mmCIF file of N, CA and C in Angstrom:
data_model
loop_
_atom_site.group_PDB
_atom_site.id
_atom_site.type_symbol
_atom_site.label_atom_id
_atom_site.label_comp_id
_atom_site.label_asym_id
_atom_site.label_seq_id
_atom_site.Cartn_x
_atom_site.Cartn_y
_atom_site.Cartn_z
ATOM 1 N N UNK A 19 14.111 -24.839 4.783
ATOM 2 C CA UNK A 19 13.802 -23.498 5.219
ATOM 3 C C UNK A 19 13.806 -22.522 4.039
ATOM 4 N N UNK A 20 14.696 -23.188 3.228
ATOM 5 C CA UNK A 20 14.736 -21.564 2.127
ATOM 6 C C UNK A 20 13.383 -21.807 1.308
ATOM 7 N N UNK A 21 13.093 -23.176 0.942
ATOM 8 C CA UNK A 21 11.872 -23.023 0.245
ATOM 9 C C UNK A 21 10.698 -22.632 0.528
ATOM 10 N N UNK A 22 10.539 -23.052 2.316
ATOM 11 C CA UNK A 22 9.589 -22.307 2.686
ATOM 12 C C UNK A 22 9.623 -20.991 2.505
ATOM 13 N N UNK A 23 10.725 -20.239 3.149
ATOM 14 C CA UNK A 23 11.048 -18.275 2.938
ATOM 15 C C UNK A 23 10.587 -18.039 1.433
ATOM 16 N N UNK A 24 10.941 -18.836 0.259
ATOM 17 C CA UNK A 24 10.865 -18.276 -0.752
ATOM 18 C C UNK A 24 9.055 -18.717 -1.093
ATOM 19 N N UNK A 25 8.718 -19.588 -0.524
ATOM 20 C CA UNK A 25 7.246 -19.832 -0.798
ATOM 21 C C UNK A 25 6.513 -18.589 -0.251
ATOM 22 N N UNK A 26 7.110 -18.398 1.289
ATOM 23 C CA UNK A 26 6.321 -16.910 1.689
ATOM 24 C C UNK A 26 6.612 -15.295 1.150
ATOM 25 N N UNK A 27 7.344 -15.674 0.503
ATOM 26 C CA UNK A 27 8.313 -14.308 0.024
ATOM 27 C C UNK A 27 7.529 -14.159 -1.213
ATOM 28 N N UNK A 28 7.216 -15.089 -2.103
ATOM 29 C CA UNK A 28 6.620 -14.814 -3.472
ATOM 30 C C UNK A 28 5.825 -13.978 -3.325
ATOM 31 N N UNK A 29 4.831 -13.439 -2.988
ATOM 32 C CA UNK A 29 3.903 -12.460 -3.520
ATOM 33 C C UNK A 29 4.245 -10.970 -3.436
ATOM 34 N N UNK A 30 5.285 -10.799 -2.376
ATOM 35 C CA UNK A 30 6.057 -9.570 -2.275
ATOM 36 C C UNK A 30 6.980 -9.175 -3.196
ATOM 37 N N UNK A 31 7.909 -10.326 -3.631
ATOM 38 C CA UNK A 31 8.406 -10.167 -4.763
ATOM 39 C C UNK A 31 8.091 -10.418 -6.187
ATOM 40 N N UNK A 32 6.656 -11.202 -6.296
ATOM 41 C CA UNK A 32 6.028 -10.620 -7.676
ATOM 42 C C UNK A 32 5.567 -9.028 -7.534
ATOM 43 N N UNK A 33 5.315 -8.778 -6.493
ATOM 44 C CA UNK A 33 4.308 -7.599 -6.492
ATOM 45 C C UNK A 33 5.196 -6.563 -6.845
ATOM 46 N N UNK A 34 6.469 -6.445 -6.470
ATOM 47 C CA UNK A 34 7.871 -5.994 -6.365
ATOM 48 C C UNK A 34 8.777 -5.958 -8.303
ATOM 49 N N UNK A 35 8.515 -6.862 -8.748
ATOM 50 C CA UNK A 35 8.842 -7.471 -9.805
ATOM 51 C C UNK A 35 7.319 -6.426 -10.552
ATOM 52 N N UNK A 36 6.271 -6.334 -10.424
ATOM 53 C CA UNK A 36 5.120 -6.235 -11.618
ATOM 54 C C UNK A 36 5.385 -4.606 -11.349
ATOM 55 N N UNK A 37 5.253 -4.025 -10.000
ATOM 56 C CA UNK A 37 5.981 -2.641 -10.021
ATOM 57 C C UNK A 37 7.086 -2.427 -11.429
ATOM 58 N N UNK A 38 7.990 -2.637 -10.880
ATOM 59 C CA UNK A 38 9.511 -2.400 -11.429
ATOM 60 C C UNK A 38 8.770 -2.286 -12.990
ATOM 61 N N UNK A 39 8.677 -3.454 -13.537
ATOM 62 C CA UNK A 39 8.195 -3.969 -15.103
ATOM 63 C C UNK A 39 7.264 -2.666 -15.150
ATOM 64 N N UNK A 40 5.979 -2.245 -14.545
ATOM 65 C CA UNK A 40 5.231 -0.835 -14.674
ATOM 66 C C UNK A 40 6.247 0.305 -14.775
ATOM 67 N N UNK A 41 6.580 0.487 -14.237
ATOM 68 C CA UNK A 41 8.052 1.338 -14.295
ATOM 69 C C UNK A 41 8.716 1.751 -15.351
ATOM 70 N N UNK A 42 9.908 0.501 -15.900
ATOM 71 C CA UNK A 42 9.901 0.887 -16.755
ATOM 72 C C UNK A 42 9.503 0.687 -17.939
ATOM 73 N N UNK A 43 7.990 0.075 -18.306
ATOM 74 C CA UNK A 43 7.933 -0.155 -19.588
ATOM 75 C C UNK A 43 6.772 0.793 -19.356
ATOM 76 N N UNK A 44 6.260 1.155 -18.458
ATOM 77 C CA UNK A 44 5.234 2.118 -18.321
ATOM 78 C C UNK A 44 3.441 1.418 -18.686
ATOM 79 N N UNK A 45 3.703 0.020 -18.397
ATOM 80 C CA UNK A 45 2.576 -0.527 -18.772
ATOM 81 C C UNK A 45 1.699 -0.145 -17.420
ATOM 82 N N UNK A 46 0.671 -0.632 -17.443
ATOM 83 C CA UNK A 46 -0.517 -1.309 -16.526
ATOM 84 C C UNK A 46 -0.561 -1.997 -15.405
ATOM 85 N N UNK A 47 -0.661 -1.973 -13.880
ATOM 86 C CA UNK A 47 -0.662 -3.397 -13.165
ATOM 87 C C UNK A 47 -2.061 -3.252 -13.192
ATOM 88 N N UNK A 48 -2.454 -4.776 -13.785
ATOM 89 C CA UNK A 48 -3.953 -4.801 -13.481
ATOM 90 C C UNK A 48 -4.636 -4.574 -11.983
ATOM 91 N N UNK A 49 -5.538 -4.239 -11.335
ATOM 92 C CA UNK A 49 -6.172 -3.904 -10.320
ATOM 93 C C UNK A 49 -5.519 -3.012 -8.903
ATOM 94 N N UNK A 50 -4.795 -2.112 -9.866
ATOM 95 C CA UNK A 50 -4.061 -0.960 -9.274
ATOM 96 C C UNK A 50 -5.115 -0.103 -8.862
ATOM 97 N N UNK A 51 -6.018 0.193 -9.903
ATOM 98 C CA UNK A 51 -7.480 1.103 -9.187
ATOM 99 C C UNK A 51 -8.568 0.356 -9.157
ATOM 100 N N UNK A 52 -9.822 0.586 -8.523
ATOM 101 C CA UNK A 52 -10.986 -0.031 -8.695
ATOM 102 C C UNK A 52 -12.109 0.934 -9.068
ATOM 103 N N UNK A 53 -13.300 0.325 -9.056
ATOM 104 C CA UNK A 53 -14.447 0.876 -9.389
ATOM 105 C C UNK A 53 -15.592 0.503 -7.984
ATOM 106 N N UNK A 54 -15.818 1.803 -7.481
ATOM 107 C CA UNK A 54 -16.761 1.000 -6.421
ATOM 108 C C UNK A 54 -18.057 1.421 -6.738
ATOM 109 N N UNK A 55 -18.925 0.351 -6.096
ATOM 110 C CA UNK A 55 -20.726 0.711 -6.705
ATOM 111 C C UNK A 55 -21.273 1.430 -4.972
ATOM 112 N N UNK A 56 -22.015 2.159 -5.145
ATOM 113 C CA UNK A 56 -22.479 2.761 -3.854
ATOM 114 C C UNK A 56 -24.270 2.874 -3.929
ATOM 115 N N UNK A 57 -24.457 2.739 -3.338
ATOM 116 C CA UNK A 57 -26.485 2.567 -3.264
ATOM 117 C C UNK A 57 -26.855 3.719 -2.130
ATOM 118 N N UNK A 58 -27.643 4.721 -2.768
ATOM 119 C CA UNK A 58 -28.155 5.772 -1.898
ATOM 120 C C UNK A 58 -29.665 5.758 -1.888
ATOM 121 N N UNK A 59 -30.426 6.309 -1.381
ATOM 122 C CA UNK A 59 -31.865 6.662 -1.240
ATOM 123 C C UNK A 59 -32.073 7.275 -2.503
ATOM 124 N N UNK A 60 -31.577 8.580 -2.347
ATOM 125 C CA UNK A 60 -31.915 9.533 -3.666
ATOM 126 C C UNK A 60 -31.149 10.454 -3.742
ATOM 127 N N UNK A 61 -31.081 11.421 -4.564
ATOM 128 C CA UNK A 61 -30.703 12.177 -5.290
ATOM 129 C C UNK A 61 -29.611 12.910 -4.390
ATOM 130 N N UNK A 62 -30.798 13.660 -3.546
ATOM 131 C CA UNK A 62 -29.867 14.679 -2.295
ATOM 132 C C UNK A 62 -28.950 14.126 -1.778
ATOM 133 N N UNK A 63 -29.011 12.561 -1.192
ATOM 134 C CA UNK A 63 -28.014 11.964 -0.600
ATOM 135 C C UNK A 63 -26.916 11.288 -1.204
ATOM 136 N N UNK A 64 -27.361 11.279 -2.102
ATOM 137 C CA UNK A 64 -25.907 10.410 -3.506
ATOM 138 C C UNK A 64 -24.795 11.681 -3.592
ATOM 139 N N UNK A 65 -26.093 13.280 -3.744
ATOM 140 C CA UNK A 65 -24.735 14.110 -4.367
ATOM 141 C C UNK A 65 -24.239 14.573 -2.937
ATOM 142 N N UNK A 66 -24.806 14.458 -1.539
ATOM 143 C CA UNK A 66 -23.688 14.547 -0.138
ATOM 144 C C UNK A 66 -22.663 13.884 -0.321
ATOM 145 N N UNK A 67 -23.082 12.233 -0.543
ATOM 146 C CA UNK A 67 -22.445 11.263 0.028
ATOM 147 C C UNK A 67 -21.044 11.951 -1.604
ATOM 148 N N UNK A 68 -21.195 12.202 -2.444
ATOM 149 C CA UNK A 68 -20.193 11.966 -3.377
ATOM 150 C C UNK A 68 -19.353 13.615 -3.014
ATOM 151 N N UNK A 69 -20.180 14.432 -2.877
ATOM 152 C CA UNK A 69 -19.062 16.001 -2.542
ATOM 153 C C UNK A 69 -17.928 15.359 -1.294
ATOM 154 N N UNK A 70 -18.897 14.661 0.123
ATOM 155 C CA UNK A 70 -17.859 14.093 0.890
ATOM 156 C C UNK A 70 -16.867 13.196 0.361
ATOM 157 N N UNK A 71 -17.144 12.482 -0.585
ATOM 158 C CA UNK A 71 -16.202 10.995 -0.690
ATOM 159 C C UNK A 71 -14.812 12.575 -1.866
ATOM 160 N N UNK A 72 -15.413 13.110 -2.369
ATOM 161 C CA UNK A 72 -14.212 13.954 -3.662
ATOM 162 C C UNK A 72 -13.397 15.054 -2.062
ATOM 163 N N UNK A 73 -14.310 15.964 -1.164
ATOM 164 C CA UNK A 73 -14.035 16.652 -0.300
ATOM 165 C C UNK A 73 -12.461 16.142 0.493
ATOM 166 N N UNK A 74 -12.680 14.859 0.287
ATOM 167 C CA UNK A 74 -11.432 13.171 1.798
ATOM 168 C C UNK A 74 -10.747 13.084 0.600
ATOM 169 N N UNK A 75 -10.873 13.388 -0.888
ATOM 170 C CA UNK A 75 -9.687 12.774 -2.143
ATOM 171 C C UNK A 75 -9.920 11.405 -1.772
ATOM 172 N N UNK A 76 -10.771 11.117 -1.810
ATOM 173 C CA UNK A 76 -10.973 9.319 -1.972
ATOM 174 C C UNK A 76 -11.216 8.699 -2.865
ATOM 175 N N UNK A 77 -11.253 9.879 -4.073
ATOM 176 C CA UNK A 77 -11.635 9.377 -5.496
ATOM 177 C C UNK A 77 -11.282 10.369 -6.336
ATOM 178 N N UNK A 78 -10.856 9.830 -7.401
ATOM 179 C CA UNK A 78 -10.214 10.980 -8.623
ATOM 180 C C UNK A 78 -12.199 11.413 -9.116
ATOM 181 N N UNK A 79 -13.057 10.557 -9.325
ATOM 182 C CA UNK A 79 -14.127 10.827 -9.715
ATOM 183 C C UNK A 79 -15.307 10.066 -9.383
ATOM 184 N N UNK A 80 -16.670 10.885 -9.176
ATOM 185 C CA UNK A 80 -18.233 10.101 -8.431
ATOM 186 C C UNK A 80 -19.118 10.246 -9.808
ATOM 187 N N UNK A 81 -19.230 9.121 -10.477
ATOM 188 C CA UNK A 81 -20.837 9.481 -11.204
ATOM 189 C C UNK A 81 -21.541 9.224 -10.632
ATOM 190 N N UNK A 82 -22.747 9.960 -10.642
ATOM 191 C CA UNK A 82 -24.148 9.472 -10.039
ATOM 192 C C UNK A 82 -25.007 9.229 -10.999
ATOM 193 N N UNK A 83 -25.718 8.013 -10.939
ATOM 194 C CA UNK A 83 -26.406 7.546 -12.219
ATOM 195 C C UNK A 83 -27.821 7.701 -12.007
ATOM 196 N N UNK A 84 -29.222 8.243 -13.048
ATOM 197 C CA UNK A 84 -30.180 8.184 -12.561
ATOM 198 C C UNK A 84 -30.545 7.186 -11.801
ATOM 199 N N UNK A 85 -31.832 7.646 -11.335
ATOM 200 C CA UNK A 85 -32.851 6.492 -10.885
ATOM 201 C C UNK A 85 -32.875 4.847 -10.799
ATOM 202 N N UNK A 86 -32.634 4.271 -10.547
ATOM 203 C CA UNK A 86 -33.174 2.718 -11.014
ATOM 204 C C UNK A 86 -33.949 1.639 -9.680
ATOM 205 N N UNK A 87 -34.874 0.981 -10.122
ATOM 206 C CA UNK A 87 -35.642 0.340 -9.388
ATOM 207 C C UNK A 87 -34.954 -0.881 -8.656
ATOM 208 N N UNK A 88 -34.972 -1.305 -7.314
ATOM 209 C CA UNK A 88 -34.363 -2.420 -7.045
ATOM 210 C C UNK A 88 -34.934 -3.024 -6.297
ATOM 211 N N UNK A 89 -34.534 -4.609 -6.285
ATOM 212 C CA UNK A 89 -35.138 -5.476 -5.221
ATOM 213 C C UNK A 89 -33.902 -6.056 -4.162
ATOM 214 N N UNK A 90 -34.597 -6.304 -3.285
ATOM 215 C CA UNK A 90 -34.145 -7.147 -2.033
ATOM 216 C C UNK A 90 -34.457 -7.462 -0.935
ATOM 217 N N UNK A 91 -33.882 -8.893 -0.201
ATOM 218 C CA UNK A 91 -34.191 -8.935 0.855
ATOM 219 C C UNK A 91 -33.720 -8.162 2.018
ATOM 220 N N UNK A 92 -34.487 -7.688 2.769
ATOM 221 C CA UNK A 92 -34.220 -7.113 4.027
ATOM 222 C C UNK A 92 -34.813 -7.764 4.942
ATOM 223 N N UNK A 93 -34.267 -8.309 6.120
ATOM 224 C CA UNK A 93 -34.848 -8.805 6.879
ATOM 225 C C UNK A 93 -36.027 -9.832 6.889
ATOM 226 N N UNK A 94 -35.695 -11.050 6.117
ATOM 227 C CA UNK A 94 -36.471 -11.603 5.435
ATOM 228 C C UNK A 94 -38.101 -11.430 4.772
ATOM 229 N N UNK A 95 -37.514 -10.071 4.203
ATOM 230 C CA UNK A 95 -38.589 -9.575 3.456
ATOM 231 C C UNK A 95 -38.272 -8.878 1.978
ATOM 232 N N UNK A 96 -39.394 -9.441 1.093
ATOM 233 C CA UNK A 96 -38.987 -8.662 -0.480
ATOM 234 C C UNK A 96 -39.034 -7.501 -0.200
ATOM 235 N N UNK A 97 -38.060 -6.355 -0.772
ATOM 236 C CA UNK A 97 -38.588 -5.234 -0.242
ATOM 237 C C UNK A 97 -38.281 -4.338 -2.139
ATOM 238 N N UNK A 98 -39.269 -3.366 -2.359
ATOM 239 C CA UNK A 98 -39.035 -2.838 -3.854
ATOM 240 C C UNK A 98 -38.711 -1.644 -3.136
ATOM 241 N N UNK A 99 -37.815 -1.049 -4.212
ATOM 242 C CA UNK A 99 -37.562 0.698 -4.112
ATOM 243 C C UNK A 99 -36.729 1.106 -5.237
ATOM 244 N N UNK A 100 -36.568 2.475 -5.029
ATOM 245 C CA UNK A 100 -35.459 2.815 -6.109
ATOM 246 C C UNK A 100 -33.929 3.175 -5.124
ATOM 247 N N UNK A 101 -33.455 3.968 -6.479
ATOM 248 C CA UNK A 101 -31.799 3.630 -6.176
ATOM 249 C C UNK A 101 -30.990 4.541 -6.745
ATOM 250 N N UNK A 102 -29.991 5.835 -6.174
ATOM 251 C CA UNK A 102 -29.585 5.733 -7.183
ATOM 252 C C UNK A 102 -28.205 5.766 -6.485
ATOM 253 N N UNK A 103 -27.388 5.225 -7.568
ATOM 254 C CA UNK A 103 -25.953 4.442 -7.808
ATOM 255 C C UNK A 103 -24.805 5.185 -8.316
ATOM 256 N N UNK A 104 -23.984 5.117 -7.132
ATOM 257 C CA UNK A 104 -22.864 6.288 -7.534
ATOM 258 C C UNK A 104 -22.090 5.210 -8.189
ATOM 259 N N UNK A 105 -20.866 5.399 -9.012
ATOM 260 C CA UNK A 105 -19.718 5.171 -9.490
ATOM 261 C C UNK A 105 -18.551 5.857 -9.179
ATOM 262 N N UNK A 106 -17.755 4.756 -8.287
ATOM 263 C CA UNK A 106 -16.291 5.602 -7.681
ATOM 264 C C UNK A 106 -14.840 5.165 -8.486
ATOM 265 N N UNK A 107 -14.074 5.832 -9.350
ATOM 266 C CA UNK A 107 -13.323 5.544 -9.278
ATOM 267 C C UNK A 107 -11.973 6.406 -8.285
ATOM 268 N N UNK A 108 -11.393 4.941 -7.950
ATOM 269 C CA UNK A 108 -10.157 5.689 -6.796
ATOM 270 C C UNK A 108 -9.438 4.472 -7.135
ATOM 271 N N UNK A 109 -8.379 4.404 -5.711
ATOM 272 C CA UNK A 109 -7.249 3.466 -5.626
ATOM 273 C C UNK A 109 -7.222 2.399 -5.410
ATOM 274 N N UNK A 110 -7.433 0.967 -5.252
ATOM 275 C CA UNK A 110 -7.914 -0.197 -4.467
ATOM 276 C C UNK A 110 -7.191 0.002 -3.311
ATOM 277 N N UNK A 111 -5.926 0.579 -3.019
ATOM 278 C CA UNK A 111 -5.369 1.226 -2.085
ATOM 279 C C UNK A 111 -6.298 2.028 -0.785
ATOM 280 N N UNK A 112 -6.958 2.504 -1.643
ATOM 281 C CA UNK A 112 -8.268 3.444 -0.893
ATOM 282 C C UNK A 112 -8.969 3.274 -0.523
ATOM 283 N N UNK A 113 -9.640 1.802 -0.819
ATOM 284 C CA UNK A 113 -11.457 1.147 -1.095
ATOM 285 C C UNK A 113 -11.810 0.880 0.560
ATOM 286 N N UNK A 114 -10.852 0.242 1.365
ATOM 287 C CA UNK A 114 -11.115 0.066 3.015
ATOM 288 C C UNK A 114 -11.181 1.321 3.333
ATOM 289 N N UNK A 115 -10.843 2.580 3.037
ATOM 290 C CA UNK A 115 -10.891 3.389 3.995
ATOM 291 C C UNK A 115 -12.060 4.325 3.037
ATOM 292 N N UNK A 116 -12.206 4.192 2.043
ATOM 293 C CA UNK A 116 -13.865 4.536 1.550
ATOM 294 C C UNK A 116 -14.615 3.776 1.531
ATOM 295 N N UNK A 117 -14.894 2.736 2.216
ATOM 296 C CA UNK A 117 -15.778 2.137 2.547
ATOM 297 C C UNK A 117 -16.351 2.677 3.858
ATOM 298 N N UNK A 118 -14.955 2.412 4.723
ATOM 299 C CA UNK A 118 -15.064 2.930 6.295
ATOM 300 C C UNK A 118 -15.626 4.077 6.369
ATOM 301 N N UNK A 119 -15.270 5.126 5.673
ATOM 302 C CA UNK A 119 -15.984 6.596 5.673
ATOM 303 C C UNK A 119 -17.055 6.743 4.925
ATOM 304 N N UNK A 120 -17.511 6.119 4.216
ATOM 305 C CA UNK A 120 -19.210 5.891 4.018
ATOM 306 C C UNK A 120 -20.111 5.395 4.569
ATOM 307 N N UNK A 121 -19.318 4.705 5.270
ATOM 308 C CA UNK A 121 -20.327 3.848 6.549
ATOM 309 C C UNK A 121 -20.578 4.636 7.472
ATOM 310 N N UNK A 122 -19.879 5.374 7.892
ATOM 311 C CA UNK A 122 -20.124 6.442 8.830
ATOM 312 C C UNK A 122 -20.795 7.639 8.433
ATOM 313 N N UNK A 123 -21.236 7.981 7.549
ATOM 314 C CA UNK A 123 -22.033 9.184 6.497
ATOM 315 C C UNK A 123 -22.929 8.722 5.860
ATOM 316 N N UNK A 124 -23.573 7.278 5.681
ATOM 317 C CA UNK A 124 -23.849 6.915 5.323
ATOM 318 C C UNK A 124 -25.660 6.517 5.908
ATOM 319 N N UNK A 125 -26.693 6.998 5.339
ATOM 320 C CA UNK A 125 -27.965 7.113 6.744
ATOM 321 C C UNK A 125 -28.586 5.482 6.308
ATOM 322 N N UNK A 126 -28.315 4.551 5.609
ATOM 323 C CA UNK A 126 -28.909 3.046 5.455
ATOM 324 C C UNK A 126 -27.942 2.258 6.733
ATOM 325 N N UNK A 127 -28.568 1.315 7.478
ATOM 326 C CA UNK A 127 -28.123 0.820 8.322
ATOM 327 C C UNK A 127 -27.020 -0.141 7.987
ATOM 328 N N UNK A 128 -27.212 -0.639 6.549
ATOM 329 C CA UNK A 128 -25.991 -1.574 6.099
ATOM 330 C C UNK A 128 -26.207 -0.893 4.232
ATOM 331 N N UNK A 129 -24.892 0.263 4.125
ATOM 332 C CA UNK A 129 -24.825 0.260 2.988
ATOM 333 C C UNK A 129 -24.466 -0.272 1.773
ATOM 334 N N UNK A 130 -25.103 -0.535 0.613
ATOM 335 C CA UNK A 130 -24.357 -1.199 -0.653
ATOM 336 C C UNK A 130 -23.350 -0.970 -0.782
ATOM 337 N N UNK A 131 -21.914 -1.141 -0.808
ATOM 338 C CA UNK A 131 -20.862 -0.539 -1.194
ATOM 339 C C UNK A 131 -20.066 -2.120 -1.916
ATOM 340 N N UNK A 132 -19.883 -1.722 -3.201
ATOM 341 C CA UNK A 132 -18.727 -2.881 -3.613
ATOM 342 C C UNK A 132 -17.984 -2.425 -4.871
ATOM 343 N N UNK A 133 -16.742 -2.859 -4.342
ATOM 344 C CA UNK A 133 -15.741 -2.299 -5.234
ATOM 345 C C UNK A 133 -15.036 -3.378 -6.217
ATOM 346 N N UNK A 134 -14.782 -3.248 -7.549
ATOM 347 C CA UNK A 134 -14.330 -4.173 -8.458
ATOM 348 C C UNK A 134 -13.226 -3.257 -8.677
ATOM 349 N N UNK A 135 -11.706 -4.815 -9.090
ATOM 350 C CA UNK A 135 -10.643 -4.032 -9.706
ATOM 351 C C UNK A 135 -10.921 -3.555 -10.839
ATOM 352 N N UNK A 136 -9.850 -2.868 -11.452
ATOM 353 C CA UNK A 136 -9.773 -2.102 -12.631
ATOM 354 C C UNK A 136 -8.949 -3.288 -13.098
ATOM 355 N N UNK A 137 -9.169 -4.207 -14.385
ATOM 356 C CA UNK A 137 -8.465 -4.514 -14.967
ATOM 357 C C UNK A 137 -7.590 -4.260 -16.260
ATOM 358 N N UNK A 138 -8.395 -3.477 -16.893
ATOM 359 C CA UNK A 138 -7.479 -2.673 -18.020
ATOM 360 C C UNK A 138 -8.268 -1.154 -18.193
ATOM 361 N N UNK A 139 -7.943 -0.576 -19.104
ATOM 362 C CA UNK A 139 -8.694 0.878 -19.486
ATOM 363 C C UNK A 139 -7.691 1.651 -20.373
ATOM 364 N N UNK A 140 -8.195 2.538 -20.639
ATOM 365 C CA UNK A 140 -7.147 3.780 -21.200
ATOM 366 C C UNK A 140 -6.645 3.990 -20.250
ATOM 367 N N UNK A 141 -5.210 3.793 -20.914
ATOM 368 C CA UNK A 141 -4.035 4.151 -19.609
ATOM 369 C C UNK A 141 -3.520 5.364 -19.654
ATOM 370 N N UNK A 142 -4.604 6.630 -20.356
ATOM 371 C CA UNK A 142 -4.111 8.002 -19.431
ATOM 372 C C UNK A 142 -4.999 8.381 -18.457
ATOM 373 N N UNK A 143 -5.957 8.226 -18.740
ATOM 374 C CA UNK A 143 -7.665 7.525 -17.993
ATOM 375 C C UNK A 143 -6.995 7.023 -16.367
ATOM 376 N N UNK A 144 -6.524 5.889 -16.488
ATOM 377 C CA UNK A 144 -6.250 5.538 -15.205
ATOM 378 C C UNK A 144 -4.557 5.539 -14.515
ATOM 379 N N UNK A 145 -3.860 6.410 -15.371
ATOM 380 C CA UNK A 145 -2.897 7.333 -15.003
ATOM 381 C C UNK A 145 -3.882 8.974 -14.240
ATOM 382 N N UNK A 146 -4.702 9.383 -14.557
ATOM 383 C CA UNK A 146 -4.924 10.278 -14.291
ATOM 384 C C UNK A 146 -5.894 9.939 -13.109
ATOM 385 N N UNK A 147 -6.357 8.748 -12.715
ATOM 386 C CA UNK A 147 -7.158 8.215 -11.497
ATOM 387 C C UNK A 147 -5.480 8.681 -10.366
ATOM 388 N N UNK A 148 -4.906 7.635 -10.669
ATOM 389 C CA UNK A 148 -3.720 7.792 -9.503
ATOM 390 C C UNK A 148 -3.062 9.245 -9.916
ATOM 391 N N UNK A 149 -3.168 9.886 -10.403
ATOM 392 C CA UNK A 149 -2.408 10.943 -10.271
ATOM 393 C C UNK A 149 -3.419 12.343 -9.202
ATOM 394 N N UNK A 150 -5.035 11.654 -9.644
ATOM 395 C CA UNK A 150 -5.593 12.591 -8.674
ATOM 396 C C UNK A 150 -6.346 12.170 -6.921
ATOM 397 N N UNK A 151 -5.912 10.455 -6.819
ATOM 398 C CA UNK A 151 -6.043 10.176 -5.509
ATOM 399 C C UNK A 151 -4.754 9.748 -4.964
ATOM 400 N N UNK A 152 -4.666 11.066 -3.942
ATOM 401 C CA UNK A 152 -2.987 10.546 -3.225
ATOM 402 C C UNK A 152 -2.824 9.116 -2.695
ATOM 403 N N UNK A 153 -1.681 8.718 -2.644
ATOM 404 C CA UNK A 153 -1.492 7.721 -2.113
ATOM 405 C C UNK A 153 -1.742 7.642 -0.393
ATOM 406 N N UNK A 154 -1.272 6.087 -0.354
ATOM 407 C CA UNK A 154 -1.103 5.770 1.441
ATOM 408 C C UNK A 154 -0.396 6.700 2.191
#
């Protein structure tokens, strides 16, 4: 029994353990924040969709990147268009519930949304991500 408890217990107490060590050595936990990619129509709707996503604090910051051309299938069909592509950084803490609230604001029937951890960066850079999206 204990090995099982301690087999199920491990990830709480690494997670518990990589805290503490952040703490006090003031390092990094890797994929503490993420980066999410977002796909809009255009212009008007990238800078809605991003005033709403900063409006909820769901993100310390939205770039919106020009233009770019894309392909895909839709409905088993090639389909061409353009794109343009926000950049979110926030909390990975955050990413389900900015996802959830883009989906709902969101006028594409199934939006692009994907979020990658943050694995390293300037760590006042992503001290200053969590310092400007509140927590849970």
């Amino acid at each position: 029994q204990a090995l099982v408890l301690a087999v199920l217990l491990y990830p709480v107490l690494r997670g518990l353990a990589l805290q503490l060590h952040s703490f006090l050595t003031g390092s990094y936990i890797p994929g503490t924040h993420s980066m999410a990619l977002i796909g809009c129509l255009n212009e008007h709707i990238a800078k809605d969709i991003a005033r709403a996503i900063m409006e909820k604090k769901l993100a310390a910051s939205v770039n919106i990147l020009p233009t770019s051309s894309a392909l895909s299938f839709w409905k088993g069909e090639l389909e061409e268009s353009t794109e343009i592509l926000l950049l979110v950084k926030t909390r990975t803490s955050k990413v389900g519930e900015l996802s959830n609230y883009v989906r709902s604001i969101h006028p594409f029937e199934i939006p692009g949304i994907i979020s990658l951890p943050i694995d390293q960066g300037n760590p006042l850079y992503l001290q200053w991500i969590g310092d400007s999206v509140p927590r849970d």
